[in-house]
Tab-separated table of C-alpha atoms and ligand atoms in Angstrom:
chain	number	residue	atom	x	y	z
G	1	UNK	CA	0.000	0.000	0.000
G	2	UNK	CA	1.305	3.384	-1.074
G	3	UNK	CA	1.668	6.531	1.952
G	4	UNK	CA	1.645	9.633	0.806
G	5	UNK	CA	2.373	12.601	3.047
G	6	UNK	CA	-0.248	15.960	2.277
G	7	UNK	CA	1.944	18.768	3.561
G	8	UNK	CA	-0.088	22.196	2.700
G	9	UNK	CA	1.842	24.837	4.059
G	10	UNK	CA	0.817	28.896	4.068
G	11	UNK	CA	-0.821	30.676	1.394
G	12	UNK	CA	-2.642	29.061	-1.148
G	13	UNK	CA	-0.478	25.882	-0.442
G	14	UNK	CA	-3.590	24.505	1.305
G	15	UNK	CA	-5.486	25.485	-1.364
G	16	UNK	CA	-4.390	23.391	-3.651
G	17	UNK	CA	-3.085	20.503	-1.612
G	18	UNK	CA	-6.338	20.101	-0.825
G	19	UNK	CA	-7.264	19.604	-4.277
G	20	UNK	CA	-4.323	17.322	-5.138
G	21	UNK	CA	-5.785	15.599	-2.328
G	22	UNK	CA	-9.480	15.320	-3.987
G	23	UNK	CA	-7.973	14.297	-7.300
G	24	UNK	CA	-5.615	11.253	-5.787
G	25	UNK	CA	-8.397	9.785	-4.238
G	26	UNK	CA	-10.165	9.803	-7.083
G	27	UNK	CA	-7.597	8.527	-8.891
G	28	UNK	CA	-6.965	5.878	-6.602
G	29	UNK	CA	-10.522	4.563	-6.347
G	30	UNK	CA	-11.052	4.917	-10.498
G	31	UNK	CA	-8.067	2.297	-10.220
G	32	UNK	CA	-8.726	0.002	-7.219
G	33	UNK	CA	-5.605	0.950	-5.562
G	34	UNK	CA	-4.649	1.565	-2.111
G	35	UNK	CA	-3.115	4.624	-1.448
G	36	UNK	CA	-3.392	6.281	1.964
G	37	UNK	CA	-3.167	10.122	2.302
G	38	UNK	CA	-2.226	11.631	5.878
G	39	UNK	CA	-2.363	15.733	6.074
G	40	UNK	CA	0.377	17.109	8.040
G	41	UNK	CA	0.397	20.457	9.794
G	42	UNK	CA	3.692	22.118	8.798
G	43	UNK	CA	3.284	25.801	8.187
G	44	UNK	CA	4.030	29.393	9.459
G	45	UNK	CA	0.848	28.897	11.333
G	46	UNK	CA	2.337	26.049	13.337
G	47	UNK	CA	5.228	27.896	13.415
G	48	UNK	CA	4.163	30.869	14.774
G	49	UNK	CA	1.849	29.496	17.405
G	50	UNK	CA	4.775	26.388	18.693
G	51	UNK	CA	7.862	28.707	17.715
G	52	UNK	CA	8.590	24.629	15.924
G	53	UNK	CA	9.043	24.527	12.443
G	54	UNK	CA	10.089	20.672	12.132
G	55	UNK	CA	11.253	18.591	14.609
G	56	UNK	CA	14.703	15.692	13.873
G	57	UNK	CA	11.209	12.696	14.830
G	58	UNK	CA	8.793	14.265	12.320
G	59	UNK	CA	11.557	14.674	9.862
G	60	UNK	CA	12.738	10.604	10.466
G	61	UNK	CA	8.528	9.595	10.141
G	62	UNK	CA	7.758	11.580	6.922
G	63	UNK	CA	11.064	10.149	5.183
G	64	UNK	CA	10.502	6.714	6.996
G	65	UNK	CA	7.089	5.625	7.123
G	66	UNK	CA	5.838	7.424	3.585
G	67	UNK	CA	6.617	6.774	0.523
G	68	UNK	CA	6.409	10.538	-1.152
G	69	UNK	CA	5.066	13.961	0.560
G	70	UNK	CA	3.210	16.566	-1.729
G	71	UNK	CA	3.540	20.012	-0.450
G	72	UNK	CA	1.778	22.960	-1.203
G	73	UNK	CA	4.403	26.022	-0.630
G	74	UNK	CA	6.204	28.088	1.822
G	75	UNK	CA	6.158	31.170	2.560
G	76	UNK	CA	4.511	33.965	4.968
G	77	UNK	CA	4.485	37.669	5.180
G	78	UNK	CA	4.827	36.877	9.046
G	79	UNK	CA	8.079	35.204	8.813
G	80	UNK	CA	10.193	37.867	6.836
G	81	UNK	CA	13.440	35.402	7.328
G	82	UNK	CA	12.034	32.773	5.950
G	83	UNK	CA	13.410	30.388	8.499
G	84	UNK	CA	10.518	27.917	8.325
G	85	UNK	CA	10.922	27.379	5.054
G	86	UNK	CA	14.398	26.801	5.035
G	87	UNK	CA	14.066	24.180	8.180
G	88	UNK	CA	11.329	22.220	6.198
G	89	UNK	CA	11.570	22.573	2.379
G	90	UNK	CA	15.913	23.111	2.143
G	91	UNK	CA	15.888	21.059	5.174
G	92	UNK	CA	13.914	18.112	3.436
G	93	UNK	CA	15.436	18.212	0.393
G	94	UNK	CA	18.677	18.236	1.879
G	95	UNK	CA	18.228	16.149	4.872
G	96	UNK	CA	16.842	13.577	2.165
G	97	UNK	CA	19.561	14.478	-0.335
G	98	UNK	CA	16.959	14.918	-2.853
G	99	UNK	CA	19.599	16.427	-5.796
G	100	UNK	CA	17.165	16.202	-8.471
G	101	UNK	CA	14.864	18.892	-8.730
G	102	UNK	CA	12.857	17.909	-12.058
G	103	UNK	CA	10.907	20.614	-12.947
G	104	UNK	CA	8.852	19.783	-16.280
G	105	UNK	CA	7.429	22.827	-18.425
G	106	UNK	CA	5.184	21.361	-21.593
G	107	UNK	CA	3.015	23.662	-23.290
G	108	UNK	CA	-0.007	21.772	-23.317
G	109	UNK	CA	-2.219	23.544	-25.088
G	110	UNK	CA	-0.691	26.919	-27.358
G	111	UNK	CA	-3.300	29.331	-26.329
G	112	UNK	CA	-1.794	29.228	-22.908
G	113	UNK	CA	1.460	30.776	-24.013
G	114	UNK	CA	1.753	34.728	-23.663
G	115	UNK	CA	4.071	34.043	-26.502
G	116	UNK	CA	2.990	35.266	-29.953
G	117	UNK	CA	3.945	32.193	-32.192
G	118	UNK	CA	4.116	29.440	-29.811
G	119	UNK	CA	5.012	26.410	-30.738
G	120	UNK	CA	2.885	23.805	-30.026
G	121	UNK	CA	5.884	21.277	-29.365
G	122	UNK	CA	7.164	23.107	-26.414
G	123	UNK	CA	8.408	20.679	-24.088
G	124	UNK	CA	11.512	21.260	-21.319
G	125	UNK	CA	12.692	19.508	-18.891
G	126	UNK	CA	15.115	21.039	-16.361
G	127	UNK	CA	16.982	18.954	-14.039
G	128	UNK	CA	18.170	21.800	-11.471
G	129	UNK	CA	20.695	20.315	-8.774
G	130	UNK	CA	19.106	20.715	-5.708
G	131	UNK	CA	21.679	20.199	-2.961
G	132	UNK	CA	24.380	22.701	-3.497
G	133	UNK	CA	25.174	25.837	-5.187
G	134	UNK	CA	24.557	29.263	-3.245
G	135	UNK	CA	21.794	27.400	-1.276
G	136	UNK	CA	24.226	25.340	0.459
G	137	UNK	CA	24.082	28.137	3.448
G	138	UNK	CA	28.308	28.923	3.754
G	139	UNK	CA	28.668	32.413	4.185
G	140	UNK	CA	28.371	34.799	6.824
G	141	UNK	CA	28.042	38.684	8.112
G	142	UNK	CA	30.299	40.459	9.800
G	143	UNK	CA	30.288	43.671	11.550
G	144	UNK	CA	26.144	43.169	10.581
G	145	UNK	CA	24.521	46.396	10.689
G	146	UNK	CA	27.414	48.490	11.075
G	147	UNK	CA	29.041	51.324	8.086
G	148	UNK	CA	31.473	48.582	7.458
G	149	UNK	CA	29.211	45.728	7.315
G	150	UNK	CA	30.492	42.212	4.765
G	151	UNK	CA	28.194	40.024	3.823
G	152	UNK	CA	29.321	36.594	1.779
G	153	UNK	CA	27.436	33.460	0.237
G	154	UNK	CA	29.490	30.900	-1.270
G	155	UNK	CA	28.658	28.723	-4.115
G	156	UNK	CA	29.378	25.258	-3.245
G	157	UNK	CA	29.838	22.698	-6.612
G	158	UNK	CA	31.334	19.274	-5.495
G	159	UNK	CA	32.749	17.195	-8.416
G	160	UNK	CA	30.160	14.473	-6.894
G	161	UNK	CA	27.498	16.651	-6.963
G	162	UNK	CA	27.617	18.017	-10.684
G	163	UNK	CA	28.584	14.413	-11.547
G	164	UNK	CA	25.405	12.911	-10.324
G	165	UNK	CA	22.978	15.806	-11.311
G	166	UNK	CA	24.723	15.974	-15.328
G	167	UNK	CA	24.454	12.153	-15.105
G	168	UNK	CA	20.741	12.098	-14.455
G	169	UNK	CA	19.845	14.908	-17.202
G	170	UNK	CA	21.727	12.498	-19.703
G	171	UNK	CA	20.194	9.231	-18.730
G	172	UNK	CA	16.547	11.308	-18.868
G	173	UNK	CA	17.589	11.856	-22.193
G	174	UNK	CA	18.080	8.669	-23.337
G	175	UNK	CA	15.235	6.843	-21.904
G	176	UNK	CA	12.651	9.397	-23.262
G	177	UNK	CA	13.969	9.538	-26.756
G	178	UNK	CA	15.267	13.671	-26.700
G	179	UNK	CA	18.010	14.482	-28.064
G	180	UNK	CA	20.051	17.327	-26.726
G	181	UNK	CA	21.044	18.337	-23.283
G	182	UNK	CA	21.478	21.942	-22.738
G	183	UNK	CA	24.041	22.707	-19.794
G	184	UNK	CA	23.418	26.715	-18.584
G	185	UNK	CA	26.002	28.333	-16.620
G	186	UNK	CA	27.869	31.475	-16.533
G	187	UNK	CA	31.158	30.032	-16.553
G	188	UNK	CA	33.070	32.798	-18.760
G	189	UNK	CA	32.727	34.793	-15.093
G	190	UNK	CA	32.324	31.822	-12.238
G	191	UNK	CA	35.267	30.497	-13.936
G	192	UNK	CA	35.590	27.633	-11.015
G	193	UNK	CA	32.667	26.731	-11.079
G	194	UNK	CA	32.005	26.981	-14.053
G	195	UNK	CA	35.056	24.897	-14.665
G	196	UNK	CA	34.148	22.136	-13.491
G	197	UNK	CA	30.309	22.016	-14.212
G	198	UNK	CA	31.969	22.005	-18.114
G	199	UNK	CA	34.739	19.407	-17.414
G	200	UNK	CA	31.973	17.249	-15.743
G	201	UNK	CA	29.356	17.786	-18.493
G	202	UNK	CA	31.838	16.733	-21.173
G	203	UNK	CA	32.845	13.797	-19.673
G	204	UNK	CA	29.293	12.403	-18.754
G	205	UNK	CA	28.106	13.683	-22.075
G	206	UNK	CA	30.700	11.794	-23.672
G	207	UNK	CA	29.206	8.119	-22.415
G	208	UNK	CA	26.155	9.251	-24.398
G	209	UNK	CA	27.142	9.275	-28.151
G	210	UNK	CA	23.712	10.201	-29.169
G	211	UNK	CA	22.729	12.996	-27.722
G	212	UNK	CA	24.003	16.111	-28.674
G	213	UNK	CA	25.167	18.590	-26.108
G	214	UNK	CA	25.735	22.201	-25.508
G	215	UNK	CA	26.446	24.944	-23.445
G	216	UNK	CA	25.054	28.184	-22.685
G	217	UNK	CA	25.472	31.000	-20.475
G	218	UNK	CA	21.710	31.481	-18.410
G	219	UNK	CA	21.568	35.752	-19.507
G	220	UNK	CA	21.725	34.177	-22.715
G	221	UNK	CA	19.656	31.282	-22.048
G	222	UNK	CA	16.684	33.747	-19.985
G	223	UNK	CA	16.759	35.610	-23.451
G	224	UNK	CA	16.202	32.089	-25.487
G	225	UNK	CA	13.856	30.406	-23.231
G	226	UNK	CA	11.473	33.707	-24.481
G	227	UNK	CA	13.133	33.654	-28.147
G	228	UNK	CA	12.365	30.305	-28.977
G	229	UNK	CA	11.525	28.139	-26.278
G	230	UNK	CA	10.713	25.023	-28.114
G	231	UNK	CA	14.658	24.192	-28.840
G	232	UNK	CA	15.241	23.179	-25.901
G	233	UNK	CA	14.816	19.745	-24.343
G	234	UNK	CA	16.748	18.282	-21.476
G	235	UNK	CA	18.227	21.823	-19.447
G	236	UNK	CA	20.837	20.951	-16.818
G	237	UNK	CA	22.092	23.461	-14.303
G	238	UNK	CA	22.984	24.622	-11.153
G	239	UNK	CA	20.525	25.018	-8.044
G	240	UNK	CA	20.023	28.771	-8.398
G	241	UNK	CA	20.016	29.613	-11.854
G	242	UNK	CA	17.449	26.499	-11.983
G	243	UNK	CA	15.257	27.759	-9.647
G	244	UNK	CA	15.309	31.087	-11.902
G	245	UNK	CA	14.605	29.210	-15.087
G	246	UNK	CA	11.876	27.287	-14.086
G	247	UNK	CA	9.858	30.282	-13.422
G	248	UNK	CA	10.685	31.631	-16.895
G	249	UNK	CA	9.679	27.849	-18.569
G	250	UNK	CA	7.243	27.901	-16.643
G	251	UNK	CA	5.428	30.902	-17.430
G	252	UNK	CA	6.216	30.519	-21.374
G	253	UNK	CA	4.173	27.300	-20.899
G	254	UNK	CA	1.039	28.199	-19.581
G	255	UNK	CA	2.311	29.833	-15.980
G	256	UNK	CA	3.315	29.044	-12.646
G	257	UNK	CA	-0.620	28.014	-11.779
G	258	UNK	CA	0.586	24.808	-14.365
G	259	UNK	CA	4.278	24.099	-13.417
G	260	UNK	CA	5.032	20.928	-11.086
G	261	UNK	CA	8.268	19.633	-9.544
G	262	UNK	CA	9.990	16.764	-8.180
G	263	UNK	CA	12.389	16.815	-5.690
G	264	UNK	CA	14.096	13.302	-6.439
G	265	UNK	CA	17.101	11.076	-5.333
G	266	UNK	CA	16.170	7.918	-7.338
G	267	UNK	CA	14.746	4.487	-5.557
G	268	UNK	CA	14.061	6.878	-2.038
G	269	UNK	CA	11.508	8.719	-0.952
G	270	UNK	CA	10.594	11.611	-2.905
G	271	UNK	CA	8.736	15.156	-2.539
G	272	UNK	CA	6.757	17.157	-4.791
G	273	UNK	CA	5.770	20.653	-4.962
G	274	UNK	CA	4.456	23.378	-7.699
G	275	UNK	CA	7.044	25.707	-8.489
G	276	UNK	CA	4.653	28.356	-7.593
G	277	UNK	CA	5.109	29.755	-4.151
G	278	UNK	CA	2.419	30.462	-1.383
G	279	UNK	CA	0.914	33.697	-3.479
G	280	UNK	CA	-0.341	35.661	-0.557
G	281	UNK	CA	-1.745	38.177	-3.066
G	282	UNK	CA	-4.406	35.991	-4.189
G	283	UNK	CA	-4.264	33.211	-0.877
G	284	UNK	CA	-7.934	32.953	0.506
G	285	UNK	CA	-10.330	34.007	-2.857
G	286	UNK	CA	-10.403	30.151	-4.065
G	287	UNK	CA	-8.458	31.603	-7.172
G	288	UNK	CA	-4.999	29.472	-7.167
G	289	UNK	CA	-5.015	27.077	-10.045
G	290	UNK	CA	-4.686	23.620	-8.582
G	291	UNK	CA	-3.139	22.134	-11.501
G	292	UNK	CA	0.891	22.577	-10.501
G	293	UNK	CA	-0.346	20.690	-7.635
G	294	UNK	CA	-2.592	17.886	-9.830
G	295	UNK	CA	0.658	17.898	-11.834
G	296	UNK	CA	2.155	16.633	-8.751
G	297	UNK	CA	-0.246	14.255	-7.736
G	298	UNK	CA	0.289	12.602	-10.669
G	299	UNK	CA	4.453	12.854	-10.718
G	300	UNK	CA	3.923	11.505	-7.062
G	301	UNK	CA	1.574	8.593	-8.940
G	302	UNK	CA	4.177	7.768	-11.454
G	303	UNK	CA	7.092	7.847	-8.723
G	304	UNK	CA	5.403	5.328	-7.159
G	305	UNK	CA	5.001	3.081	-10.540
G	306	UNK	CA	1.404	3.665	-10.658
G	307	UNK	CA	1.516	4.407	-14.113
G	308	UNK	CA	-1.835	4.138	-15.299
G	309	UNK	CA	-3.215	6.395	-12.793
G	310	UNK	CA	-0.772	9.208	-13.548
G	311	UNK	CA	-1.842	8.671	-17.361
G	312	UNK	CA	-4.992	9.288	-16.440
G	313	UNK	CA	-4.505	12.243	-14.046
G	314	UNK	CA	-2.469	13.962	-17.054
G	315	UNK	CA	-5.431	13.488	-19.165
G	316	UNK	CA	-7.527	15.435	-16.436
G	317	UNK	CA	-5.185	18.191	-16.235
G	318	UNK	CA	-5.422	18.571	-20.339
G	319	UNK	CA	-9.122	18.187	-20.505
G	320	UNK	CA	-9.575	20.753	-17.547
G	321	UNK	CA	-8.156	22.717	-20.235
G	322	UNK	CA	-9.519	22.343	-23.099
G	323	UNK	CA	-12.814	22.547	-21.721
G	324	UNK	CA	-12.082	25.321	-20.114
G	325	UNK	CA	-13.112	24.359	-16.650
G	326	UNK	CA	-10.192	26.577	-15.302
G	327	UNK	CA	-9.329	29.475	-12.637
G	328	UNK	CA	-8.935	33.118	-13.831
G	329	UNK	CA	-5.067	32.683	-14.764
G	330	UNK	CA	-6.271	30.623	-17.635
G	331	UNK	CA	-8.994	32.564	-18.279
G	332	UNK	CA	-12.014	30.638	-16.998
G	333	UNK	CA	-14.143	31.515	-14.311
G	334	UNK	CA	-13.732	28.363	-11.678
G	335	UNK	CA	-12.654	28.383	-8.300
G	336	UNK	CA	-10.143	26.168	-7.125
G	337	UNK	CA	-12.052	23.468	-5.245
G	338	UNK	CA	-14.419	23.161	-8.817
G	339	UNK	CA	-11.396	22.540	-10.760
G	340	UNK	CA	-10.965	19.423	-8.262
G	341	UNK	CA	-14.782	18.676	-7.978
G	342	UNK	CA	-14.580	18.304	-11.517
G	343	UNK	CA	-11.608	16.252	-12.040
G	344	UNK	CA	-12.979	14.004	-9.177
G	345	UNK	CA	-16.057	13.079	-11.243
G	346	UNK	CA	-14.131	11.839	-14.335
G	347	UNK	CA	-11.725	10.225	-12.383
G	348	UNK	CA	-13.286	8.555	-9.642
G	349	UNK	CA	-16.024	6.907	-12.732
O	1	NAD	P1	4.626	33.094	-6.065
O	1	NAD	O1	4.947	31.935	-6.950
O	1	NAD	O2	3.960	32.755	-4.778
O	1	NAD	O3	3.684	34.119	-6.858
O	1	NAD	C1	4.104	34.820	-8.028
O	1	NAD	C2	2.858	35.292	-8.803
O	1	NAD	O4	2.233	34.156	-9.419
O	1	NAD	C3	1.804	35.937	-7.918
O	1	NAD	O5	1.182	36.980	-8.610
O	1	NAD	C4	0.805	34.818	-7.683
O	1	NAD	O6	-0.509	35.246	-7.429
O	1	NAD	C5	0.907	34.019	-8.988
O	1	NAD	N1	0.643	32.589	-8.739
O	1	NAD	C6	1.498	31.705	-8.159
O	1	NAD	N2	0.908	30.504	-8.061
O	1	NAD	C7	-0.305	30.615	-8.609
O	1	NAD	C8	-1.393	29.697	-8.787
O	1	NAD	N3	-1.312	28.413	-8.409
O	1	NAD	N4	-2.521	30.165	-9.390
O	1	NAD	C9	-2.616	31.441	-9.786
O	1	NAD	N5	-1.627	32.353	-9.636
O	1	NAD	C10	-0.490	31.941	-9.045
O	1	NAD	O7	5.974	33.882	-5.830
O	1	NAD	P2	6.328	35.078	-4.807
O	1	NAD	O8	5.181	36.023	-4.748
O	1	NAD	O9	7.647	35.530	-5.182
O	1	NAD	O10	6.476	34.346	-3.402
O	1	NAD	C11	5.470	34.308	-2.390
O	1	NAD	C12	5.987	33.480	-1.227
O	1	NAD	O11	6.148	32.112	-1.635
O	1	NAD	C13	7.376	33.915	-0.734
O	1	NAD	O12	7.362	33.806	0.668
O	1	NAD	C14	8.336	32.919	-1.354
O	1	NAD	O13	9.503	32.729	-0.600
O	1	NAD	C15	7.479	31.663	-1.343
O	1	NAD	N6	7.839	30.640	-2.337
O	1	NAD	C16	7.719	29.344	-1.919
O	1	NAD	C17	7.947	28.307	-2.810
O	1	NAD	C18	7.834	26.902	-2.325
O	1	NAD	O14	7.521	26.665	-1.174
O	1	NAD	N7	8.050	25.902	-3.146
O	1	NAD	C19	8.240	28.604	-4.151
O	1	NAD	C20	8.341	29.940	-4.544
O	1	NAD	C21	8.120	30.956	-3.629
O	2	IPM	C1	11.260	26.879	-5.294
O	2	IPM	C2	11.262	27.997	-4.263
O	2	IPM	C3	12.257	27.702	-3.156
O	2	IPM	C4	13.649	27.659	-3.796
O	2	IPM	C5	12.239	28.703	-1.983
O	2	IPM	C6	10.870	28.897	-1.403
O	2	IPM	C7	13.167	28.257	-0.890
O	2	IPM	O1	11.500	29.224	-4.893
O	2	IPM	O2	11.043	25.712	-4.904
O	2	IPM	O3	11.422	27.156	-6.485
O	2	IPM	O4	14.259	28.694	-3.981
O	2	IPM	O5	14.097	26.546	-4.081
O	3	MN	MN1	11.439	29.141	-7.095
């Protein structure tokens, strides 16, 4: 039996958990399979009422006793630091050492692209390393707050870590039949790091004869993911500039209301989240699209080699679309929880 972790978080995180939530069930009963779905209260709520944002036992039971969590976002006006999201979501993902972060951006349907002449074959995947980089938290302040105050944040790249993320873009590659892997750094100024991400990416690349590789710098490549989007296939790169170009895919897909991720370290337990954050401009109205977080639910579905069911969640997410049973960010006139009420029907019969 499968256990899968419902983590909502602030902002519209609930929201849409919630209908991620609706839609696996469905999903699960259309199918005859057992999957049981526990909600967890981690959140600046808890936070803020407990002053605990994850304890070392609920971090050793979510990884342990489930086989994936879904989370909605982080993020809350009332914790300007941040900290809770760094204890839970960094914390998981590196706690876990979840170094995939595979962050899918298909343009499902052309009308949803602000782009003029979209093309309707749009399809990136970026594998963004998700353990290192200038999220690995070395750095420091000094003299903080004073006339003379120094403030550093060092990008960490481990030959290991490259290795494993470059390695996983090319053998994504291969077993889904594309044919180029685009590596994006900025390696003609982080010339160490950049260094090595190259060396690394050549040698991997070089095990796959097939696929053709290349490299470009990410101003570049933020100008070419508007320019022509549909070039690019399999994008490798580090955890920051990753996190910054799956916005931008994102949005020339459809938007961040339609972008899912999964934080992965292959054969372990897994978490997925939108890319969206917690949207506390528009947390509360029943406007957030739930689909990022459908998108999940069915990533989650597949991770778990219940193939069929993810098939058939995708499906949803595409007819949602085309019959226009969508929030305001695609232009319909749903709220959230219909958008699941309505997936629930088709899926659950
Ligand atoms: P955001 O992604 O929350 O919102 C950016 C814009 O996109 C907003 O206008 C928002 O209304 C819109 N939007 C996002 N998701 C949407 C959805 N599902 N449906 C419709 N519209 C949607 O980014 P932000 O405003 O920069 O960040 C808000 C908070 O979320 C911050 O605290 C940030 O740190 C956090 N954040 C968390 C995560 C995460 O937990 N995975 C990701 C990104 C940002
Ligand atoms: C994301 C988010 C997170 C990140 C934040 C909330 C820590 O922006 O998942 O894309 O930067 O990784
Ligand atoms: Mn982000």
């Amino acid at each position: 039996m499968a256990r899968i972790a419902l983590i909502g978080g602030d902002g519209i995180g609930p929201e849409v958990i919630g209908v991620a939530e609706t839609v696996l069930a469905a999903a699960a009963a259309g199918h005859g399979l057992q999957v049981t779905l526990d909600r967890w209260d981690l959140s600046a709520d808890r936070y803020l009422r407990s002053g605990v944002t994850i304890t070392d036992a609920e971090r050793e039971r979510l990884t342990g006793e489930y086989d994936a969590a879904l989370v909605g976002a982080f993020g809350d006006p009332r914790v300007p630091d941040n900290a809770h999201a760094r204890d839970i979501l960094l914390g998981l993902r590196f706690s876990a050492d979840l170094y995939i972060n595979f962050r899918p951006c298909r343009l499902l349907v052309p009308d949803l692209s602000p782009l003029r002449h979209p093309d309707p074959g749009t399809d990136i995947v970026f594998f963004r390393e998700n353990t290192e980089g200038l999220y690995a938290g070395v750095g420091g302040s000094f003299k903080t707050g004073t006339g003379d105050e120094i403030a550093t944040e060092t990008s960490v790249n481990t030959r290991k870590g490259v290795e494993r993320i470059v390695r996983a873009a090319f053998e994504h590659a291969a077993r889904t039949g594309r044919g180029r892997v685009t590596l994006v750094d900025k390696s003609n100024v982080l010339r160490y790091e950049g260094g090595l991400w190259r060396r690394v990416f050549a040698e991997v690349g070089a095990e796959f004869p097939d696929i053709a590789r290349e490299a470009v710098y990410v101003d570049a490549m933020a100008m070419d993911l508007v320019r022509r989007p549909q070039r690019y296939e399999v994008v490798v790169t580090s955890n920051l500039f990753g996190d910054i170009l799956s916005d931008l895919g994102a949005q020339v897909t459809g938007g961040l209301g339609l972008a899912p991720s999964a934080n992965l370290n292959p054969g372990t337990w897994a978490l997925f989240e939108p890319v969206h954050g917690s949207a506390p401009d528009i947390a509360g109205r029943g406007t957030a699209n739930p689909l990022a977080a459908v998108g999940c639910a069915s990533l989650a579905l597949s991770h778990l080699g219940l193939d069929e069911a993810a098939a058939d969640v995708d499906e949803c997410i595409a007819e949602s679309i085309r019959e226009g049973v969508t929030t305001p960010d695609l232009g319909g006139d749903s709220a959230t929880g219909e958008v699941g009420e309505w997936m629930a029907a088709r899926l659950s019969g």
